Amino acid sequence: MKFKFVKNLIGAVAPTIGTALAGPMGNMAANMVADALGCEPTPKKIEQAVQQATPEQLAELKKIDTDFEIKMKELDVDLYALETKDIQDARGKFSKDWTTRIMGIATLGGFMGYIFLVTLQPPEQNSEALINLVLGYLGGLASAVISFYFGASNGGSKD
């Protein structure tokens, strides 16, 4: 089953289960979420149930998340390592490819060039909304390029 889309939705309430949904433990996590929300363990049904969830159901999801995290530690399963395995593989395969390098350099060059051009123009000629939109988009692309080549922080602490 494909739970990658629902991963972010669930991850906002239950980060450990959200991480598990996209990995090899996805079916187990989906069954736990479906039980808590009273729906079928399919991506579409879970998405609908989360969007219509009551505060009690969201609290139950948080409780299940804590229980799931404890269970994974007991089984010595590192969900974040499983999640990043795929990313590491892609980095190893494509980091030396010239297409990726050229796209990365073009993205970073475009980001820095745009910042340079916006800085040189007089303020009254700039549309603030457009500048923010383009900077946000280019900043996200630049962040992805940097993360691809140099790694990204998970934000979680390793025990």
Coordinates of N, CA and C in Angstrom, one line a residue:
M1 N 0.8 -1.2 0.0 CA 0.0 0.0 0.0 C 0.9 1.2 0.0
K2 N 0.4 2.3 -0.6 CA 1.1 3.5 -0.7 C 0.5 4.5 0.3
F3 N 1.3 4.8 1.4 CA 0.9 5.7 2.4 C 1.7 7.0 2.4
K4 N 2.5 7.2 1.4 CA 3.4 8.4 1.4 C 2.7 9.7 1.6
F5 N 1.5 9.9 0.9 CA 0.8 11.1 1.0 C 0.2 11.3 2.4
V6 N -0.3 10.3 3.0 CA -0.9 10.4 4.3 C 0.1 10.5 5.4
K7 N 1.4 10.2 5.1 CA 2.5 10.2 6.0 C 2.6 11.6 6.7
N8 N 2.5 12.7 5.8 CA 2.7 14.0 6.3 C 1.4 14.4 7.2
L9 N 0.3 14.0 6.7 CA -1.0 14.3 7.4 C -1.0 13.7 8.8
I10 N -0.6 12.4 8.9 CA -0.6 11.7 10.2 C 0.6 12.2 11.0
G11 N 1.8 12.5 10.3 CA 3.0 12.9 11.0 C 2.8 14.2 11.8
A12 N 1.9 15.1 11.4 CA 1.6 16.3 12.2 C 1.1 16.0 13.6
V13 N 0.4 14.9 13.7 CA -0.2 14.5 15.0 C 0.6 13.4 15.7
A14 N 1.1 12.5 14.9 CA 1.8 11.3 15.4 C 3.1 11.1 14.6
P15 N 4.2 11.8 14.9 CA 5.4 11.7 14.0 C 6.0 10.3 13.9
T16 N 6.0 9.5 14.9 CA 6.6 8.2 14.7 C 5.8 7.3 13.8
I17 N 4.5 7.3 14.0 CA 3.6 6.6 13.1 C 3.7 7.1 11.7
G18 N 3.7 8.5 11.6 CA 3.9 9.1 10.3 C 5.1 8.6 9.5
T19 N 6.2 8.5 10.2 CA 7.4 8.0 9.6 C 7.3 6.6 9.2
A20 N 6.7 5.8 10.1 CA 6.5 4.4 9.8 C 5.6 4.1 8.6
L21 N 4.7 5.0 8.3 CA 3.7 4.7 7.2 C 4.4 4.6 5.9
A22 N 5.5 5.4 5.7 CA 6.2 5.4 4.4 C 7.2 4.3 4.3
G23 N 7.4 3.5 5.3 CA 8.5 2.5 5.3 C 7.9 1.1 5.3
P24 N 8.8 0.1 5.7 CA 8.4 -1.3 5.7 C 7.4 -1.6 6.8
M25 N 7.3 -0.7 7.8 CA 6.3 -0.9 8.9 C 5.0 -0.3 8.6
G26 N 4.8 0.2 7.3 CA 3.6 0.9 6.9 C 2.3 0.3 7.2
N27 N 2.2 -1.0 6.9 CA 0.9 -1.7 7.1 C 0.6 -1.8 8.5
M28 N 1.6 -2.1 9.4 CA 1.3 -2.2 10.8 C 0.9 -0.8 11.4
A29 N 1.5 0.2 11.0 CA 1.2 1.6 11.4 C -0.2 1.9 10.9
A30 N -0.5 1.6 9.7 CA -1.8 1.9 9.1 C -2.9 1.2 9.8
N31 N -2.7 0.0 10.2 CA -3.7 -0.7 11.0 C -4.0 -0.1 12.3
M32 N -2.9 0.4 13.0 CA -3.1 1.0 14.3 C -3.8 2.3 14.1
V33 N -3.5 3.1 13.1 CA -4.2 4.4 12.8 C -5.7 4.1 12.5
A34 N -5.9 3.1 11.6 CA -7.3 2.8 11.2 C -8.1 2.4 12.4
D35 N -7.5 1.6 13.4 CA -8.2 1.1 14.6 C -8.6 2.4 15.4
A36 N -7.7 3.3 15.6 CA -7.9 4.5 16.4 C -9.0 5.4 15.8
L37 N -9.0 5.4 14.5 CA -10.0 6.3 13.8 C -11.3 5.6 13.4
G38 N -11.3 4.3 13.5 CA -12.5 3.6 13.2 C -12.8 3.6 11.7
C39 N -11.7 3.3 10.9 CA -11.9 3.2 9.4 C -11.1 2.1 8.9
E40 N -11.2 1.9 7.6 CA -10.4 0.8 6.9 C -9.0 1.3 6.8
P41 N -8.0 0.4 6.8 CA -6.6 0.8 6.7 C -6.1 1.0 5.2
T42 N -6.8 1.9 4.5 CA -6.4 2.2 3.2 C -6.1 3.7 3.2
P43 N -5.1 4.2 2.3 CA -4.7 5.6 2.4 C -5.9 6.5 2.2
K44 N -6.8 6.3 1.3 CA -7.9 7.2 1.1 C -8.8 7.3 2.4
K45 N -9.1 6.2 2.9 CA -10.0 6.1 4.1 C -9.3 6.8 5.3
I46 N -8.0 6.5 5.5 CA -7.3 7.1 6.6 C -7.2 8.6 6.4
E47 N -7.0 9.1 5.2 CA -7.0 10.5 4.9 C -8.3 11.2 5.3
Q48 N -9.4 10.6 4.8 CA -10.7 11.1 5.2 C -11.0 11.1 6.7
A49 N -10.6 10.0 7.3 CA -10.8 9.9 8.8 C -10.0 10.9 9.5
V50 N -8.8 11.2 9.1 CA -7.9 12.2 9.8 C -8.5 13.6 9.7
Q51 N -9.0 13.9 8.5 CA -9.6 15.2 8.2 C -10.9 15.4 9.0
Q52 N -11.6 14.4 9.4 CA -12.8 14.5 10.1 C -12.7 14.0 11.6
A53 N -11.4 13.9 12.0 CA -11.2 13.3 13.4 C -11.6 14.3 14.5
T54 N -12.2 13.7 15.5 CA -12.6 14.5 16.7 C -11.3 14.7 17.6
P55 N -11.4 15.6 18.5 CA -10.2 15.8 19.4 C -9.9 14.6 20.2
E56 N -10.9 13.8 20.5 CA -10.6 12.5 21.3 C -9.8 11.5 20.4
Q57 N -10.2 11.5 19.1 CA -9.5 10.6 18.2 C -8.0 11.0 18.0
L58 N -7.8 12.3 17.9 CA -6.5 12.9 17.7 C -5.6 12.6 19.0
A59 N -6.3 12.7 20.2 CA -5.6 12.3 21.4 C -5.2 10.8 21.4
E60 N -6.1 10.0 20.9 CA -5.8 8.6 20.8 C -4.7 8.3 19.9
L61 N -4.6 9.1 18.8 CA -3.5 8.9 17.8 C -2.2 9.2 18.5
K62 N -2.2 10.3 19.3 CA -0.9 10.7 20.0 C -0.5 9.5 21.0
K63 N -1.5 9.0 21.7 CA -1.2 7.9 22.6 C -0.7 6.7 21.9
I64 N -1.3 6.3 20.7 CA -0.8 5.2 19.9 C 0.6 5.5 19.4
D65 N 0.9 6.7 19.1 CA 2.2 7.1 18.6 C 3.2 6.8 19.7
T66 N 2.9 7.2 20.9 CA 3.9 6.9 22.0 C 4.0 5.4 22.2
D67 N 2.9 4.7 22.2 CA 3.0 3.2 22.4 C 3.8 2.6 21.2
F68 N 3.6 3.1 20.0 CA 4.3 2.5 18.8 C 5.8 2.8 18.9
E69 N 6.2 4.0 19.4 CA 7.6 4.3 19.6 C 8.2 3.4 20.6
I70 N 7.5 3.2 21.7 CA 8.1 2.3 22.7 C 8.2 0.9 22.2
K71 N 7.3 0.4 21.4 CA 7.3 -0.9 20.8 C 8.5 -1.1 19.9
M72 N 8.7 0.0 19.1 CA 9.8 -0.1 18.1 C 11.2 -0.1 18.8
K73 N 11.3 0.6 19.9 CA 12.5 0.6 20.7 C 12.7 -0.8 21.3
E74 N 11.7 -1.4 21.8 CA 11.8 -2.7 22.4 C 12.2 -3.7 21.3
L75 N 11.8 -3.5 20.1 CA 12.1 -4.4 19.0 C 13.5 -4.0 18.3
D76 N 14.0 -2.9 18.8 CA 15.3 -2.4 18.3 C 15.2 -2.0 16.8
V77 N 14.1 -1.4 16.5 CA 13.9 -1.0 15.1 C 14.1 0.6 15.1
D78 N 15.0 1.0 14.2 CA 15.2 2.4 14.0 C 14.5 2.9 12.8
L79 N 13.3 3.5 13.0 CA 12.4 3.9 11.9 C 13.1 5.0 11.0
Y80 N 13.9 5.9 11.6 CA 14.5 6.9 10.9 C 15.6 6.4 10.0
A81 N 16.3 5.3 10.4 CA 17.3 4.7 9.6 C 16.7 4.0 8.4
L82 N 15.6 3.4 8.6 CA 14.8 2.7 7.5 C 14.4 3.8 6.5
E83 N 13.9 4.9 7.0 CA 13.4 6.0 6.1 C 14.5 6.6 5.3
T84 N 15.7 6.8 5.9 CA 16.8 7.4 5.2 C 17.6 6.5 4.3
K85 N 17.4 5.2 4.4 CA 18.1 4.2 3.6 C 17.9 4.5 2.1
D86 N 16.6 4.7 1.8 CA 16.3 5.0 0.4 C 17.0 6.3 -0.1
I87 N 17.0 7.3 0.7 CA 17.6 8.6 0.4 C 19.1 8.4 0.2
Q88 N 19.7 7.6 1.1 CA 21.2 7.4 1.0 C 21.5 6.7 -0.3
D89 N 20.7 5.7 -0.7 CA 20.9 5.0 -1.9 C 20.8 5.9 -3.1
A90 N 19.9 6.8 -3.2 CA 19.7 7.8 -4.3 C 20.9 8.7 -4.3
R91 N 21.4 9.2 -3.2 CA 22.5 10.0 -3.1 C 23.8 9.3 -3.7
G92 N 23.9 8.1 -3.3 CA 25.1 7.3 -3.8 C 25.0 7.1 -5.3
K93 N 23.9 6.8 -5.8 CA 23.7 6.6 -7.3 C 23.8 7.8 -8.1
F94 N 23.3 8.9 -7.7 CA 23.1 10.1 -8.5 C 24.1 11.2 -8.2
S95 N 24.8 11.2 -7.1 CA 25.6 12.4 -6.8 C 26.8 12.6 -7.7
K96 N 27.2 11.6 -8.4 CA 28.3 11.7 -9.4 C 27.8 11.9 -10.8
D97 N 26.5 11.8 -11.0 CA 25.9 12.0 -12.4 C 26.0 13.5 -12.8
W98 N 26.4 13.8 -14.0 CA 26.5 15.2 -14.4 C 25.2 15.9 -14.5
T99 N 24.1 15.2 -14.9 CA 22.8 15.8 -15.0 C 22.4 16.4 -13.6
T100 N 22.6 15.6 -12.6 CA 22.3 16.1 -11.2 C 23.2 17.3 -10.8
R101 N 24.4 17.2 -11.1 CA 25.4 18.3 -10.8 C 25.0 19.6 -11.5
I102 N 24.7 19.5 -12.8 CA 24.3 20.7 -13.6 C 23.0 21.3 -13.1
M103 N 22.0 20.4 -12.8 CA 20.8 21.0 -12.2 C 21.0 21.6 -10.9
G104 N 21.8 21.0 -10.1 CA 22.1 21.6 -8.7 C 22.8 22.9 -8.8
I105 N 23.8 23.0 -9.7 CA 24.6 24.2 -9.9 C 23.6 25.3 -10.5
A106 N 22.8 24.9 -11.4 CA 21.9 25.9 -12.0 C 20.9 26.4 -11.0
T107 N 20.4 25.5 -10.1 CA 19.5 25.9 -9.1 C 20.1 26.9 -8.1
L108 N 21.3 26.5 -7.6 CA 22.0 27.4 -6.7 C 22.4 28.7 -7.3
G109 N 22.8 28.6 -8.6 CA 23.2 29.9 -9.3 C 22.0 30.8 -9.5
G110 N 20.8 30.2 -9.9 CA 19.6 30.9 -10.0 C 19.2 31.6 -8.7
F111 N 19.3 30.9 -7.7 CA 18.9 31.4 -6.3 C 19.8 32.6 -6.0
M112 N 21.1 32.4 -6.1 CA 22.0 33.5 -5.7 C 21.8 34.7 -6.7
G113 N 21.7 34.4 -8.0 CA 21.5 35.4 -9.0 C 20.3 36.2 -8.7
Y114 N 19.2 35.6 -8.4 CA 17.9 36.3 -8.1 C 18.1 37.2 -6.9
I115 N 18.7 36.7 -5.9 CA 18.9 37.5 -4.7 C 19.8 38.7 -5.0
F116 N 20.8 38.5 -5.8 CA 21.7 39.6 -6.3 C 20.9 40.7 -7.1
L117 N 20.0 40.2 -8.0 CA 19.3 41.1 -8.9 C 18.2 41.9 -8.0
V118 N 17.6 41.2 -7.1 CA 16.6 41.9 -6.3 C 17.2 42.9 -5.4
T119 N 18.4 42.6 -4.9 CA 19.2 43.6 -4.1 C 19.6 44.8 -4.8
L120 N 20.0 44.7 -6.1 CA 20.4 45.8 -6.9 C 19.3 46.7 -7.4
Q121 N 18.1 46.2 -7.6 CA 17.0 47.0 -8.1 C 16.5 48.0 -7.0
P122 N 16.0 49.1 -7.4 CA 15.4 50.1 -6.4 C 14.2 49.4 -5.8
P123 N 13.9 49.7 -4.5 CA 12.8 49.1 -3.8 C 11.4 49.3 -4.5
E124 N 11.3 50.5 -5.1 CA 9.9 50.8 -5.6 C 9.6 50.0 -6.9
Q125 N 10.7 49.4 -7.5 CA 10.4 48.6 -8.7 C 10.1 47.1 -8.4
N126 N 10.3 46.8 -7.2 CA 10.1 45.4 -6.8 C 8.7 45.1 -6.2
S127 N 8.0 44.1 -6.7 CA 6.8 43.6 -6.1 C 7.1 42.7 -4.9
E128 N 6.8 43.1 -3.7 CA 7.2 42.4 -2.6 C 6.6 41.0 -2.6
A129 N 5.3 40.8 -3.0 CA 4.7 39.5 -3.0 C 5.3 38.6 -4.0
L130 N 5.7 39.1 -5.1 CA 6.3 38.3 -6.1 C 7.7 37.9 -5.7
I131 N 8.5 38.8 -5.1 CA 9.8 38.5 -4.6 C 9.7 37.4 -3.5
N132 N 8.8 37.5 -2.6 CA 8.7 36.5 -1.6 C 8.3 35.2 -2.1
L133 N 7.4 35.1 -3.1 CA 7.0 33.9 -3.7 C 8.2 33.2 -4.4
V134 N 8.9 34.0 -5.2 CA 10.0 33.4 -6.0 C 11.2 33.0 -5.0
L135 N 11.5 33.8 -4.0 CA 12.5 33.5 -3.1 C 12.2 32.2 -2.3
G136 N 10.9 32.1 -1.9 CA 10.5 30.9 -1.2 C 10.7 29.6 -2.0
Y137 N 10.2 29.7 -3.3 CA 10.4 28.6 -4.2 C 11.8 28.2 -4.4
L138 N 12.6 29.2 -4.8 CA 14.0 29.0 -5.0 C 14.8 28.6 -3.8
G139 N 14.4 29.1 -2.6 CA 15.0 28.7 -1.4 C 14.8 27.3 -1.1
G140 N 13.5 26.8 -1.4 CA 13.2 25.4 -1.2 C 14.0 24.5 -2.1
L141 N 14.2 24.9 -3.3 CA 15.0 24.1 -4.3 C 16.4 24.1 -3.9
A142 N 16.9 25.2 -3.4 CA 18.3 25.3 -3.0 C 18.6 24.4 -1.8
S143 N 17.6 24.4 -0.9 CA 17.7 23.6 0.3 C 17.7 22.1 0.0
A144 N 16.9 21.7 -1.0 CA 16.8 20.3 -1.5 C 18.2 19.9 -2.1
V145 N 18.8 20.8 -2.9 CA 20.1 20.5 -3.5 C 21.1 20.3 -2.5
I146 N 21.2 21.2 -1.5 CA 22.2 21.1 -0.4 C 22.0 19.9 0.4
S147 N 20.7 19.5 0.7 CA 20.4 18.3 1.5 C 20.8 17.1 0.7
F148 N 20.6 17.1 -0.6 CA 21.0 15.9 -1.4 C 22.5 15.7 -1.4
Y149 N 23.3 16.7 -1.6 CA 24.7 16.5 -1.6 C 25.4 16.4 -0.3
F150 N 24.9 17.1 0.7 CA 25.6 17.1 2.0 C 24.8 16.5 3.2
G151 N 23.6 16.0 2.9 CA 22.8 15.3 3.9 C 21.9 16.4 4.6
A152 N 20.9 15.8 5.3 CA 20.0 16.7 6.0 C 19.8 16.2 7.4
S153 N 19.5 17.1 8.3 CA 19.3 16.8 9.7 C 17.8 16.3 9.8
N154 N 17.7 15.2 10.6 CA 16.4 14.7 10.8 C 15.6 15.5 11.8
G155 N 16.3 16.1 12.7 CA 15.7 16.9 13.8 C 15.4 16.0 15.0
G156 N 15.4 14.7 14.9 CA 15.2 13.8 16.0 C 16.5 13.5 16.7
S157 N 16.5 13.3 18.0 CA 17.7 13.0 18.7 C 17.9 11.5 18.7
K158 N 19.2 11.1 18.6 CA 19.6 9.7 18.6 C 20.0 9.3 20.0
D159 N 19.4 8.3 20.5 CA 19.7 7.8 21.9 C 20.9 6.8 21.8

